[in-house]
JSON list of C-alpha atoms in Angstrom, two decimals:
[
{"chain": "A", "resi": 1, "resn": "MET", "atom": "CA", "xyz": [-39.47, -18.20, 22.30]},
{"chain": "A", "resi": 2, "resn": "GLN", "atom": "CA", "xyz": [-40.84, -20.49, 19.44]},
{"chain": "A", "resi": 3, "resn": "GLY", "atom": "CA", "xyz": [-44.08, -21.91, 20.33]},
{"chain": "A", "resi": 4, "resn": "ILE", "atom": "CA", "xyz": [-46.68, -19.75, 22.12]},
{"chain": "A", "resi": 5, "resn": "ARG", "atom": "CA", "xyz": [-47.39, -17.47, 24.60]},
{"chain": "A", "resi": 6, "resn": "LEU", "atom": "CA", "xyz": [-50.58, -16.18, 26.10]},
{"chain": "A", "resi": 7, "resn": "GLU", "atom": "CA", "xyz": [-50.10, -13.39, 28.85]},
{"chain": "A", "resi": 8, "resn": "GLY", "atom": "CA", "xyz": [-52.88, -12.23, 30.65]},
{"chain": "A", "resi": 9, "resn": "LEU", "atom": "CA", "xyz": [-55.12, -12.98, 27.06]},
{"chain": "A", "resi": 10, "resn": "THR", "atom": "CA", "xyz": [-58.36, -11.90, 27.75]},
{"chain": "A", "resi": 11, "resn": "LYS", "atom": "CA", "xyz": [-61.86, -11.47, 26.17]},
{"chain": "A", "resi": 12, "resn": "HIS", "atom": "CA", "xyz": [-64.62, -9.62, 27.13]},
{"chain": "A", "resi": 13, "resn": "TYR", "atom": "CA", "xyz": [-68.17, -9.48, 25.27]},
{"chain": "A", "resi": 14, "resn": "LYS", "atom": "CA", "xyz": [-70.98, -6.60, 26.02]},
{"chain": "A", "resi": 15, "resn": "ARG", "atom": "CA", "xyz": [-74.50, -8.02, 26.39]},
{"chain": "A", "resi": 16, "resn": "GLY", "atom": "CA", "xyz": [-76.90, -5.74, 26.98]},
{"chain": "A", "resi": 17, "resn": "GLY", "atom": "CA", "xyz": [-75.49, -3.86, 29.84]},
{"chain": "A", "resi": 18, "resn": "GLU", "atom": "CA", "xyz": [-73.84, -7.09, 31.57]},
{"chain": "A", "resi": 19, "resn": "ILE", "atom": "CA", "xyz": [-69.85, -8.10, 30.60]},
{"chain": "A", "resi": 20, "resn": "ILE", "atom": "CA", "xyz": [-69.35, -11.30, 29.43]},
{"chain": "A", "resi": 21, "resn": "ARG", "atom": "CA", "xyz": [-65.48, -12.50, 30.52]},
{"chain": "A", "resi": 22, "resn": "ALA", "atom": "CA", "xyz": [-65.45, -15.18, 27.62]},
{"chain": "A", "resi": 23, "resn": "LEU", "atom": "CA", "xyz": [-61.45, -15.17, 28.62]},
{"chain": "A", "resi": 24, "resn": "ASP", "atom": "CA", "xyz": [-60.05, -13.45, 31.83]},
{"chain": "A", "resi": 25, "resn": "GLY", "atom": "CA", "xyz": [-56.26, -13.13, 31.78]},
{"chain": "A", "resi": 26, "resn": "VAL", "atom": "CA", "xyz": [-55.09, -16.28, 30.69]},
{"chain": "A", "resi": 27, "resn": "THR", "atom": "CA", "xyz": [-51.33, -16.86, 30.84]},
{"chain": "A", "resi": 28, "resn": "LEU", "atom": "CA", "xyz": [-49.70, -20.00, 29.23]},
{"chain": "A", "resi": 29, "resn": "ASP", "atom": "CA", "xyz": [-46.81, -21.15, 27.52]},
{"chain": "A", "resi": 30, "resn": "ILE", "atom": "CA", "xyz": [-47.15, -23.68, 24.76]},
{"chain": "A", "resi": 31, "resn": "GLU", "atom": "CA", "xyz": [-43.94, -25.41, 23.40]},
{"chain": "A", "resi": 32, "resn": "PRO", "atom": "CA", "xyz": [-43.34, -26.35, 19.81]},
{"chain": "A", "resi": 33, "resn": "GLY", "atom": "CA", "xyz": [-45.07, -30.11, 19.55]},
{"chain": "A", "resi": 34, "resn": "GLU", "atom": "CA", "xyz": [-47.04, -30.03, 22.45]},
{"chain": "A", "resi": 35, "resn": "PHE", "atom": "CA", "xyz": [-50.49, -32.35, 22.38]},
{"chain": "A", "resi": 36, "resn": "ILE", "atom": "CA", "xyz": [-52.64, -30.12, 24.50]},
{"chain": "A", "resi": 37, "resn": "ALA", "atom": "CA", "xyz": [-56.27, -30.92, 25.17]},
{"chain": "A", "resi": 38, "resn": "VAL", "atom": "CA", "xyz": [-58.62, -27.93, 26.96]},
{"chain": "A", "resi": 39, "resn": "VAL", "atom": "CA", "xyz": [-61.80, -29.06, 28.60]},
{"chain": "A", "resi": 40, "resn": "GLY", "atom": "CA", "xyz": [-64.17, -27.38, 30.70]},
{"chain": "A", "resi": 41, "resn": "ARG", "atom": "CA", "xyz": [-67.82, -26.73, 30.63]},
{"chain": "A", "resi": 42, "resn": "SER", "atom": "CA", "xyz": [-70.22, -25.24, 28.43]},
{"chain": "A", "resi": 43, "resn": "GLY", "atom": "CA", "xyz": [-69.24, -21.71, 28.17]},
{"chain": "A", "resi": 44, "resn": "SER", "atom": "CA", "xyz": [-65.50, -21.87, 29.86]},
{"chain": "A", "resi": 45, "resn": "GLY", "atom": "CA", "xyz": [-63.66, -20.09, 27.19]},
{"chain": "A", "resi": 46, "resn": "LYS", "atom": "CA", "xyz": [-62.73, -23.24, 25.48]},
{"chain": "A", "resi": 47, "resn": "THR", "atom": "CA", "xyz": [-63.78, -22.20, 21.54]},
{"chain": "A", "resi": 48, "resn": "THR", "atom": "CA", "xyz": [-62.95, -18.34, 22.72]},
{"chain": "A", "resi": 49, "resn": "MET", "atom": "CA", "xyz": [-59.43, -19.48, 23.67]},
{"chain": "A", "resi": 50, "resn": "LEU", "atom": "CA", "xyz": [-59.46, -21.13, 20.38]},
{"chain": "A", "resi": 51, "resn": "ASP", "atom": "CA", "xyz": [-59.82, -18.73, 17.80]},
{"chain": "A", "resi": 52, "resn": "LEU", "atom": "CA", "xyz": [-57.96, -16.24, 19.67]},
{"chain": "A", "resi": 53, "resn": "LEU", "atom": "CA", "xyz": [-54.58, -18.75, 19.57]},
{"chain": "A", "resi": 54, "resn": "GLY", "atom": "CA", "xyz": [-56.22, -18.94, 15.46]},
{"chain": "A", "resi": 55, "resn": "LEU", "atom": "CA", "xyz": [-55.63, -15.13, 15.14]},
{"chain": "A", "resi": 56, "resn": "LEU", "atom": "CA", "xyz": [-60.01, -15.25, 14.43]},
{"chain": "A", "resi": 57, "resn": "LEU", "atom": "CA", "xyz": [-60.50, -13.02, 17.14]},
{"chain": "A", "resi": 58, "resn": "LYS", "atom": "CA", "xyz": [-58.49, -9.88, 18.69]},
{"chain": "A", "resi": 59, "resn": "PRO", "atom": "CA", "xyz": [-58.34, -9.98, 22.50]},
{"chain": "A", "resi": 60, "resn": "THR", "atom": "CA", "xyz": [-59.97, -7.17, 24.56]},
{"chain": "A", "resi": 61, "resn": "ALA", "atom": "CA", "xyz": [-56.59, -7.16, 26.37]},
{"chain": "A", "resi": 62, "resn": "GLY", "atom": "CA", "xyz": [-53.58, -9.28, 27.19]},
{"chain": "A", "resi": 63, "resn": "LYS", "atom": "CA", "xyz": [-50.95, -10.42, 24.37]},
{"chain": "A", "resi": 64, "resn": "LEU", "atom": "CA", "xyz": [-50.56, -13.35, 22.21]},
{"chain": "A", "resi": 65, "resn": "PHE", "atom": "CA", "xyz": [-47.04, -13.71, 21.13]},
{"chain": "A", "resi": 66, "resn": "ILE", "atom": "CA", "xyz": [-46.54, -16.89, 18.62]},
{"chain": "A", "resi": 67, "resn": "ASP", "atom": "CA", "xyz": [-43.10, -17.67, 17.62]},
{"chain": "A", "resi": 68, "resn": "ASP", "atom": "CA", "xyz": [-41.72, -14.73, 19.56]},
{"chain": "A", "resi": 69, "resn": "VAL", "atom": "CA", "xyz": [-43.96, -12.17, 17.07]},
{"chain": "A", "resi": 70, "resn": "ASP", "atom": "CA", "xyz": [-46.23, -10.06, 19.04]},
{"chain": "A", "resi": 71, "resn": "THR", "atom": "CA", "xyz": [-49.61, -10.63, 17.30]},
{"chain": "A", "resi": 72, "resn": "ALA", "atom": "CA", "xyz": [-50.78, -7.04, 18.18]},
{"chain": "A", "resi": 73, "resn": "GLN", "atom": "CA", "xyz": [-48.58, -5.31, 16.30]},
{"chain": "A", "resi": 74, "resn": "LEU", "atom": "CA", "xyz": [-49.90, -7.15, 13.30]},
{"chain": "A", "resi": 75, "resn": "GLY", "atom": "CA", "xyz": [-52.10, -5.69, 10.95]},
{"chain": "A", "resi": 76, "resn": "ASP", "atom": "CA", "xyz": [-55.23, -7.65, 9.52]},
{"chain": "A", "resi": 77, "resn": "ARG", "atom": "CA", "xyz": [-53.65, -9.02, 6.04]},
{"chain": "A", "resi": 78, "resn": "GLN", "atom": "CA", "xyz": [-50.61, -9.86, 8.17]},
{"chain": "A", "resi": 79, "resn": "ARG", "atom": "CA", "xyz": [-52.64, -11.87, 10.32]},
{"chain": "A", "resi": 80, "resn": "ALA", "atom": "CA", "xyz": [-54.23, -13.37, 8.06]},
{"chain": "A", "resi": 81, "resn": "GLN", "atom": "CA", "xyz": [-51.05, -14.21, 6.30]},
{"chain": "A", "resi": 82, "resn": "MET", "atom": "CA", "xyz": [-49.91, -15.88, 10.02]},
{"chain": "A", "resi": 83, "resn": "ARG", "atom": "CA", "xyz": [-53.33, -17.75, 10.16]},
{"chain": "A", "resi": 84, "resn": "ALA", "atom": "CA", "xyz": [-52.60, -19.02, 6.60]},
{"chain": "A", "resi": 85, "resn": "ARG", "atom": "CA", "xyz": [-48.96, -20.00, 6.92]},
{"chain": "A", "resi": 86, "resn": "LYS", "atom": "CA", "xyz": [-48.39, -21.21, 10.77]},
{"chain": "A", "resi": 87, "resn": "VAL", "atom": "CA", "xyz": [-51.84, -22.15, 11.87]},
{"chain": "A", "resi": 88, "resn": "GLY", "atom": "CA", "xyz": [-54.38, -25.45, 10.86]},
{"chain": "A", "resi": 89, "resn": "PHE", "atom": "CA", "xyz": [-58.01, -25.69, 11.74]},
{"chain": "A", "resi": 90, "resn": "VAL", "atom": "CA", "xyz": [-60.69, -28.71, 12.43]},
{"chain": "A", "resi": 91, "resn": "PHE", "atom": "CA", "xyz": [-63.63, -28.40, 13.42]},
{"chain": "A", "resi": 92, "resn": "GLN", "atom": "CA", "xyz": [-66.47, -31.14, 14.39]},
{"chain": "A", "resi": 93, "resn": "GLU", "atom": "CA", "xyz": [-68.70, -30.34, 11.36]},
{"chain": "A", "resi": 94, "resn": "TYR", "atom": "CA", "xyz": [-65.49, -31.07, 8.62]},
{"chain": "A", "resi": 95, "resn": "ASN", "atom": "CA", "xyz": [-66.56, -27.91, 6.63]},
{"chain": "A", "resi": 96, "resn": "LEU", "atom": "CA", "xyz": [-65.46, -29.70, 3.74]},
{"chain": "A", "resi": 97, "resn": "LEU", "atom": "CA", "xyz": [-67.29, -28.18, 0.31]},
{"chain": "A", "resi": 98, "resn": "SER", "atom": "CA", "xyz": [-69.88, -30.17, -1.03]},
{"chain": "A", "resi": 99, "resn": "GLY", "atom": "CA", "xyz": [-68.71, -28.96, -4.60]},
{"chain": "A", "resi": 100, "resn": "LEU", "atom": "CA", "xyz": [-65.40, -30.18, -4.34]},
{"chain": "A", "resi": 101, "resn": "ASN", "atom": "CA", "xyz": [-63.79, -33.94, -4.15]},
{"chain": "A", "resi": 102, "resn": "VAL", "atom": "CA", "xyz": [-61.34, -35.06, -1.63]},
{"chain": "A", "resi": 103, "resn": "LEU", "atom": "CA", "xyz": [-58.29, -33.56, -3.57]},
{"chain": "A", "resi": 104, "resn": "GLU", "atom": "CA", "xyz": [-59.92, -30.11, -4.24]},
{"chain": "A", "resi": 105, "resn": "ASN", "atom": "CA", "xyz": [-60.65, -29.72, -0.41]},
{"chain": "A", "resi": 106, "resn": "VAL", "atom": "CA", "xyz": [-57.55, -30.62, 0.56]},
{"chain": "A", "resi": 107, "resn": "MET", "atom": "CA", "xyz": [-55.71, -28.37, -1.69]},
{"chain": "A", "resi": 108, "resn": "LEU", "atom": "CA", "xyz": [-58.45, -25.41, -0.42]},
{"chain": "A", "resi": 109, "resn": "PRO", "atom": "CA", "xyz": [-55.62, -23.39, 1.66]},
{"chain": "A", "resi": 110, "resn": "LEU", "atom": "CA", "xyz": [-52.81, -24.10, -1.19]},
{"chain": "A", "resi": 111, "resn": "ARG", "atom": "CA", "xyz": [-54.74, -20.91, -2.67]},
{"chain": "A", "resi": 112, "resn": "TYR", "atom": "CA", "xyz": [-53.90, -18.51, 0.21]},
{"chain": "A", "resi": 113, "resn": "VAL", "atom": "CA", "xyz": [-50.25, -19.66, 0.20]},
{"chain": "A", "resi": 114, "resn": "LYS", "atom": "CA", "xyz": [-47.54, -19.74, -2.50]},
{"chain": "A", "resi": 115, "resn": "ASN", "atom": "CA", "xyz": [-46.48, -23.32, -1.43]},
{"chain": "A", "resi": 116, "resn": "GLY", "atom": "CA", "xyz": [-44.15, -24.01, -4.19]},
{"chain": "A", "resi": 117, "resn": "LYS", "atom": "CA", "xyz": [-44.87, -26.82, -7.28]},
{"chain": "A", "resi": 118, "resn": "ASP", "atom": "CA", "xyz": [-45.05, -29.26, -5.06]},
{"chain": "A", "resi": 119, "resn": "GLY", "atom": "CA", "xyz": [-48.75, -28.42, -3.63]},
{"chain": "A", "resi": 120, "resn": "LYS", "atom": "CA", "xyz": [-50.54, -30.94, -5.61]},
{"chain": "A", "resi": 121, "resn": "GLN", "atom": "CA", "xyz": [-48.44, -34.12, -4.55]},
{"chain": "A", "resi": 122, "resn": "HIS", "atom": "CA", "xyz": [-48.04, -32.85, -0.81]},
{"chain": "A", "resi": 123, "resn": "ALA", "atom": "CA", "xyz": [-52.15, -33.00, -0.81]},
{"chain": "A", "resi": 124, "resn": "ILE", "atom": "CA", "xyz": [-51.94, -36.61, -2.11]},
{"chain": "A", "resi": 125, "resn": "GLU", "atom": "CA", "xyz": [-49.45, -37.86, 0.13]},
{"chain": "A", "resi": 126, "resn": "LEU", "atom": "CA", "xyz": [-51.32, -36.36, 2.83]},
{"chain": "A", "resi": 127, "resn": "ILE", "atom": "CA", "xyz": [-54.47, -38.13, 1.89]},
{"chain": "A", "resi": 128, "resn": "ASP", "atom": "CA", "xyz": [-52.30, -41.53, 1.72]},
{"chain": "A", "resi": 129, "resn": "ARG", "atom": "CA", "xyz": [-51.18, -40.57, 4.91]},
{"chain": "A", "resi": 130, "resn": "VAL", "atom": "CA", "xyz": [-54.57, -40.41, 6.54]},
{"chain": "A", "resi": 131, "resn": "GLY", "atom": "CA", "xyz": [-55.36, -43.86, 4.93]},
{"chain": "A", "resi": 132, "resn": "LEU", "atom": "CA", "xyz": [-57.62, -41.98, 2.02]},
{"chain": "A", "resi": 133, "resn": "SER", "atom": "CA", "xyz": [-55.49, -42.99, -1.15]},
{"chain": "A", "resi": 134, "resn": "ASP", "atom": "CA", "xyz": [-58.47, -44.60, -2.59]},
{"chain": "A", "resi": 135, "resn": "ARG", "atom": "CA", "xyz": [-60.67, -41.84, -2.35]},
{"chain": "A", "resi": 136, "resn": "LEU", "atom": "CA", "xyz": [-59.10, -38.90, -4.09]},
{"chain": "A", "resi": 137, "resn": "LYS", "atom": "CA", "xyz": [-61.91, -37.83, -6.70]},
{"chain": "A", "resi": 138, "resn": "HIS", "atom": "CA", "xyz": [-64.79, -38.94, -3.66]},
{"chain": "A", "resi": 139, "resn": "ARG", "atom": "CA", "xyz": [-67.02, -36.12, -2.78]},
{"chain": "A", "resi": 140, "resn": "PRO", "atom": "CA", "xyz": [-68.36, -35.49, 1.03]},
{"chain": "A", "resi": 141, "resn": "ALA", "atom": "CA", "xyz": [-71.52, -36.91, 0.46]},
{"chain": "A", "resi": 142, "resn": "GLU", "atom": "CA", "xyz": [-69.76, -39.95, -0.42]},
{"chain": "A", "resi": 143, "resn": "LEU", "atom": "CA", "xyz": [-67.43, -40.24, 2.55]},
{"chain": "A", "resi": 144, "resn": "SER", "atom": "CA", "xyz": [-68.55, -41.56, 6.39]},
{"chain": "A", "resi": 145, "resn": "GLY", "atom": "CA", "xyz": [-68.21, -38.86, 9.07]},
{"chain": "A", "resi": 146, "resn": "GLY", "atom": "CA", "xyz": [-64.90, -40.50, 10.15]},
{"chain": "A", "resi": 147, "resn": "GLN", "atom": "CA", "xyz": [-63.50, -40.43, 6.30]},
{"chain": "A", "resi": 148, "resn": "ALA", "atom": "CA", "xyz": [-64.50, -36.68, 5.88]},
{"chain": "A", "resi": 149, "resn": "GLN", "atom": "CA", "xyz": [-62.58, -35.91, 9.24]},
{"chain": "A", "resi": 150, "resn": "ARG", "atom": "CA", "xyz": [-59.42, -37.17, 7.86]},
{"chain": "A", "resi": 151, "resn": "VAL", "atom": "CA", "xyz": [-60.32, -35.29, 4.88]},
{"chain": "A", "resi": 152, "resn": "ALA", "atom": "CA", "xyz": [-60.22, -32.71, 7.48]},
{"chain": "A", "resi": 153, "resn": "ILE", "atom": "CA", "xyz": [-57.13, -33.27, 9.24]},
{"chain": "A", "resi": 154, "resn": "ALA", "atom": "CA", "xyz": [-55.46, -33.81, 5.69]},
{"chain": "A", "resi": 155, "resn": "ARG", "atom": "CA", "xyz": [-56.31, -29.73, 4.76]},
{"chain": "A", "resi": 156, "resn": "SER", "atom": "CA", "xyz": [-55.43, -28.33, 7.83]},
{"chain": "A", "resi": 157, "resn": "MET", "atom": "CA", "xyz": [-51.68, -29.77, 7.22]},
{"chain": "A", "resi": 158, "resn": "VAL", "atom": "CA", "xyz": [-51.52, -28.72, 3.58]},
{"chain": "A", "resi": 159, "resn": "ASN", "atom": "CA", "xyz": [-49.68, -25.63, 4.23]},
{"chain": "A", "resi": 160, "resn": "ARG", "atom": "CA", "xyz": [-47.38, -27.15, 6.50]},
{"chain": "A", "resi": 161, "resn": "PRO", "atom": "CA", "xyz": [-48.23, -25.43, 9.55]},
{"chain": "A", "resi": 162, "resn": "SER", "atom": "CA", "xyz": [-46.56, -24.96, 12.95]},
{"chain": "A", "resi": 163, "resn": "ILE", "atom": "CA", "xyz": [-49.88, -25.44, 14.89]},
{"chain": "A", "resi": 164, "resn": "ILE", "atom": "CA", "xyz": [-52.87, -27.03, 14.60]},
{"chain": "A", "resi": 165, "resn": "LEU", "atom": "CA", "xyz": [-56.55, -26.27, 16.60]},
{"chain": "A", "resi": 166, "resn": "LEU", "atom": "CA", "xyz": [-59.39, -28.61, 16.54]},
{"chain": "A", "resi": 167, "resn": "ASP", "atom": "CA", "xyz": [-62.75, -27.81, 17.97]},
{"chain": "A", "resi": 168, "resn": "GLU", "atom": "CA", "xyz": [-64.35, -30.60, 18.66]},
{"chain": "A", "resi": 169, "resn": "PRO", "atom": "CA", "xyz": [-63.04, -33.11, 16.09]},
{"chain": "A", "resi": 170, "resn": "THR", "atom": "CA", "xyz": [-64.49, -36.32, 17.46]},
{"chain": "A", "resi": 171, "resn": "GLY", "atom": "CA", "xyz": [-68.07, -34.91, 18.39]},
{"chain": "A", "resi": 172, "resn": "ALA", "atom": "CA", "xyz": [-69.87, -35.97, 15.42]},
{"chain": "A", "resi": 173, "resn": "VAL", "atom": "CA", "xyz": [-68.94, -39.63, 15.14]},
{"chain": "A", "resi": 174, "resn": "ASP", "atom": "CA", "xyz": [-69.01, -42.96, 17.11]},
{"chain": "A", "resi": 175, "resn": "THR", "atom": "CA", "xyz": [-66.35, -43.89, 19.84]},
{"chain": "A", "resi": 176, "resn": "GLU", "atom": "CA", "xyz": [-64.49, -46.34, 17.79]},
{"chain": "A", "resi": 177, "resn": "THR", "atom": "CA", "xyz": [-64.00, -43.74, 15.20]},
{"chain": "A", "resi": 178, "resn": "ALA", "atom": "CA", "xyz": [-63.65, -41.18, 17.64]},
{"chain": "A", "resi": 179, "resn": "GLN", "atom": "CA", "xyz": [-60.38, -43.05, 18.79]},
{"chain": "A", "resi": 180, "resn": "GLN", "atom": "CA", "xyz": [-58.83, -44.07, 15.42]},
{"chain": "A", "resi": 181, "resn": "LEU", "atom": "CA", "xyz": [-58.71, -40.12, 14.59]},
{"chain": "A", "resi": 182, "resn": "VAL", "atom": "CA", "xyz": [-57.25, -39.20, 17.84]},
{"chain": "A", "resi": 183, "resn": "ASP", "atom": "CA", "xyz": [-54.67, -42.43, 17.23]},
{"chain": "A", "resi": 184, "resn": "LEU", "atom": "CA", "xyz": [-53.79, -40.35, 13.64]},
{"chain": "A", "resi": 185, "resn": "LEU", "atom": "CA", "xyz": [-53.66, -37.36, 15.32]},
{"chain": "A", "resi": 186, "resn": "LYS", "atom": "CA", "xyz": [-50.89, -38.64, 17.73]},
{"chain": "A", "resi": 187, "resn": "ARG", "atom": "CA", "xyz": [-48.71, -40.09, 15.16]},
{"chain": "A", "resi": 188, "resn": "LEU", "atom": "CA", "xyz": [-48.92, -36.93, 13.39]},
{"chain": "A", "resi": 189, "resn": "ASN", "atom": "CA", "xyz": [-48.06, -35.01, 16.26]},
{"chain": "A", "resi": 190, "resn": "ARG", "atom": "CA", "xyz": [-45.52, -37.35, 16.88]},
{"chain": "A", "resi": 191, "resn": "GLU", "atom": "CA", "xyz": [-44.01, -37.86, 13.55]},
{"chain": "A", "resi": 192, "resn": "GLU", "atom": "CA", "xyz": [-44.33, -33.86, 12.28]},
{"chain": "A", "resi": 193, "resn": "HIS", "atom": "CA", "xyz": [-43.61, -32.54, 15.42]},
{"chain": "A", "resi": 194, "resn": "VAL", "atom": "CA", "xyz": [-46.80, -30.28, 15.47]},
{"chain": "A", "resi": 195, "resn": "THR", "atom": "CA", "xyz": [-48.65, -28.49, 18.30]},
{"chain": "A", "resi": 196, "resn": "LEU", "atom": "CA", "xyz": [-52.12, -29.55, 18.46]},
{"chain": "A", "resi": 197, "resn": "VAL", "atom": "CA", "xyz": [-54.87, -27.79, 20.75]},
{"chain": "A", "resi": 198, "resn": "LEU", "atom": "CA", "xyz": [-57.70, -29.82, 20.85]},
{"chain": "A", "resi": 199, "resn": "VAL", "atom": "CA", "xyz": [-60.95, -28.44, 22.43]},
{"chain": "A", "resi": 200, "resn": "THR", "atom": "CA", "xyz": [-63.24, -31.46, 23.81]},
{"chain": "A", "resi": 201, "resn": "HIS", "atom": "CA", "xyz": [-65.76, -32.68, 25.76]},
{"chain": "A", "resi": 202, "resn": "ASP", "atom": "CA", "xyz": [-64.52, -36.24, 25.92]},
{"chain": "A", "resi": 203, "resn": "THR", "atom": "CA", "xyz": [-62.34, -37.31, 29.03]},
{"chain": "A", "resi": 204, "resn": "ASP", "atom": "CA", "xyz": [-61.20, -40.12, 27.12]},
{"chain": "A", "resi": 205, "resn": "ILE", "atom": "CA", "xyz": [-59.95, -38.22, 24.14]},
{"chain": "A", "resi": 206, "resn": "ALA", "atom": "CA", "xyz": [-58.33, -35.55, 26.89]},
{"chain": "A", "resi": 207, "resn": "GLY", "atom": "CA", "xyz": [-56.99, -38.36, 28.60]},
{"chain": "A", "resi": 208, "resn": "GLN", "atom": "CA", "xyz": [-54.70, -38.93, 25.87]},
{"chain": "A", "resi": 209, "resn": "ALA", "atom": "CA", "xyz": [-52.95, -35.78, 25.10]},
{"chain": "A", "resi": 210, "resn": "THR", "atom": "CA", "xyz": [-49.51, -35.14, 27.03]},
{"chain": "A", "resi": 211, "resn": "ARG", "atom": "CA", "xyz": [-50.94, -31.71, 28.68]},
{"chain": "A", "resi": 212, "resn": "GLN", "atom": "CA", "xyz": [-54.59, -31.37, 29.74]},
{"chain": "A", "resi": 213, "resn": "ILE", "atom": "CA", "xyz": [-56.01, -27.49, 30.50]},
{"chain": "A", "resi": 214, "resn": "ARG", "atom": "CA", "xyz": [-59.27, -27.11, 32.23]},
{"chain": "A", "resi": 215, "resn": "LEU", "atom": "CA", "xyz": [-60.54, -23.56, 32.11]},
{"chain": "A", "resi": 216, "resn": "LYS", "atom": "CA", "xyz": [-63.76, -22.77, 34.25]},
{"chain": "A", "resi": 217, "resn": "ASP", "atom": "CA", "xyz": [-65.28, -18.96, 33.80]},
{"chain": "A", "resi": 218, "resn": "GLY", "atom": "CA", "xyz": [-62.62, -18.23, 31.29]},
{"chain": "A", "resi": 219, "resn": "LYS", "atom": "CA", "xyz": [-59.72, -18.38, 33.97]},
{"chain": "A", "resi": 220, "resn": "VAL", "atom": "CA", "xyz": [-57.24, -21.83, 33.94]},
{"chain": "A", "resi": 221, "resn": "LEU", "atom": "CA", "xyz": [-58.71, -24.02, 36.49]},
{"chain": "A", "resi": 222, "resn": "THR", "atom": "CA", "xyz": [-55.64, -26.86, 35.72]},
{"chain": "A", "resi": 223, "resn": "ASP", "atom": "CA", "xyz": [-52.99, -27.20, 33.57]},
{"chain": "A", "resi": 224, "resn": "GLU", "atom": "CA", "xyz": [-51.37, -30.21, 34.31]},
{"chain": "A", "resi": 225, "resn": "LYS", "atom": "CA", "xyz": [-48.75, -32.60, 31.79]},
{"chain": "A", "resi": 226, "resn": "VAL", "atom": "CA", "xyz": [-49.04, -35.98, 31.40]},
{"chain": "A", "resi": 227, "resn": "GLU", "atom": "CA", "xyz": [-45.38, -37.82, 31.68]},
{"chain": "A", "resi": 228, "resn": "GLU", "atom": "CA", "xyz": [-44.99, -40.52, 28.88]},
{"chain": "A", "resi": 229, "resn": "LEU", "atom": "CA", "xyz": [-44.11, -43.89, 30.12]},
{"chain": "A", "resi": 230, "resn": "VAL", "atom": "CA", "xyz": [-41.13, -45.36, 29.73]},
{"chain": "A", "resi": 231, "resn": "PRO", "atom": "CA", "xyz": [-41.49, -48.66, 28.15]},
{"chain": "A", "resi": 232, "resn": "VAL", "atom": "CA", "xyz": [-40.45, -51.99, 29.61]},
{"chain": "A", "resi": 233, "resn": "ALA", "atom": "CA", "xyz": [-37.14, -53.28, 27.91]}
]
């Protein structure tokens, strides 16, 4: 199937003589274009699940399929190539390089994928879409938190990924800015049909996703889809 499938996905760590079950046998299907919020207390497995989906970690057991590809069959170089082509990342602390301007930061992932001659133009278009066309030459220190996160969102999309993984993307900004960022994500999700998997502690943010997955002790506690309201004529 196109999209993502987790089959009994498990990640355990050894800490001294203790086994930490960070993710414990999770089975899920994620369809292309879904907007999913993953919620749960600290230690519930949210970030571990995100890191496995982003091919940053290898599972202890179980399988992860991305667009029908069994990722367990990929070597390290193939995993890196899939990650660069199919997955974008947005983090709480932006992770922008201080010595690069906005355009250079957005273009950074293009170094890892041969994306044709339109790479720079595509980056400029994305910066315009996130509302920062007047900040192309600004450095991160000259941006507000919300502006920096918009740059991070544009950067996550520059390689035209089918999946964007977001780890507490609104955690370092105020409530009003957080809502603006979520509105931007919802618009990109709708217009680009990109799959969003967002980890958050914020129930207001999670409530705006079209599907909410709650983890507890590394297991799926609940998995609920939200039907979109039909506008009244």
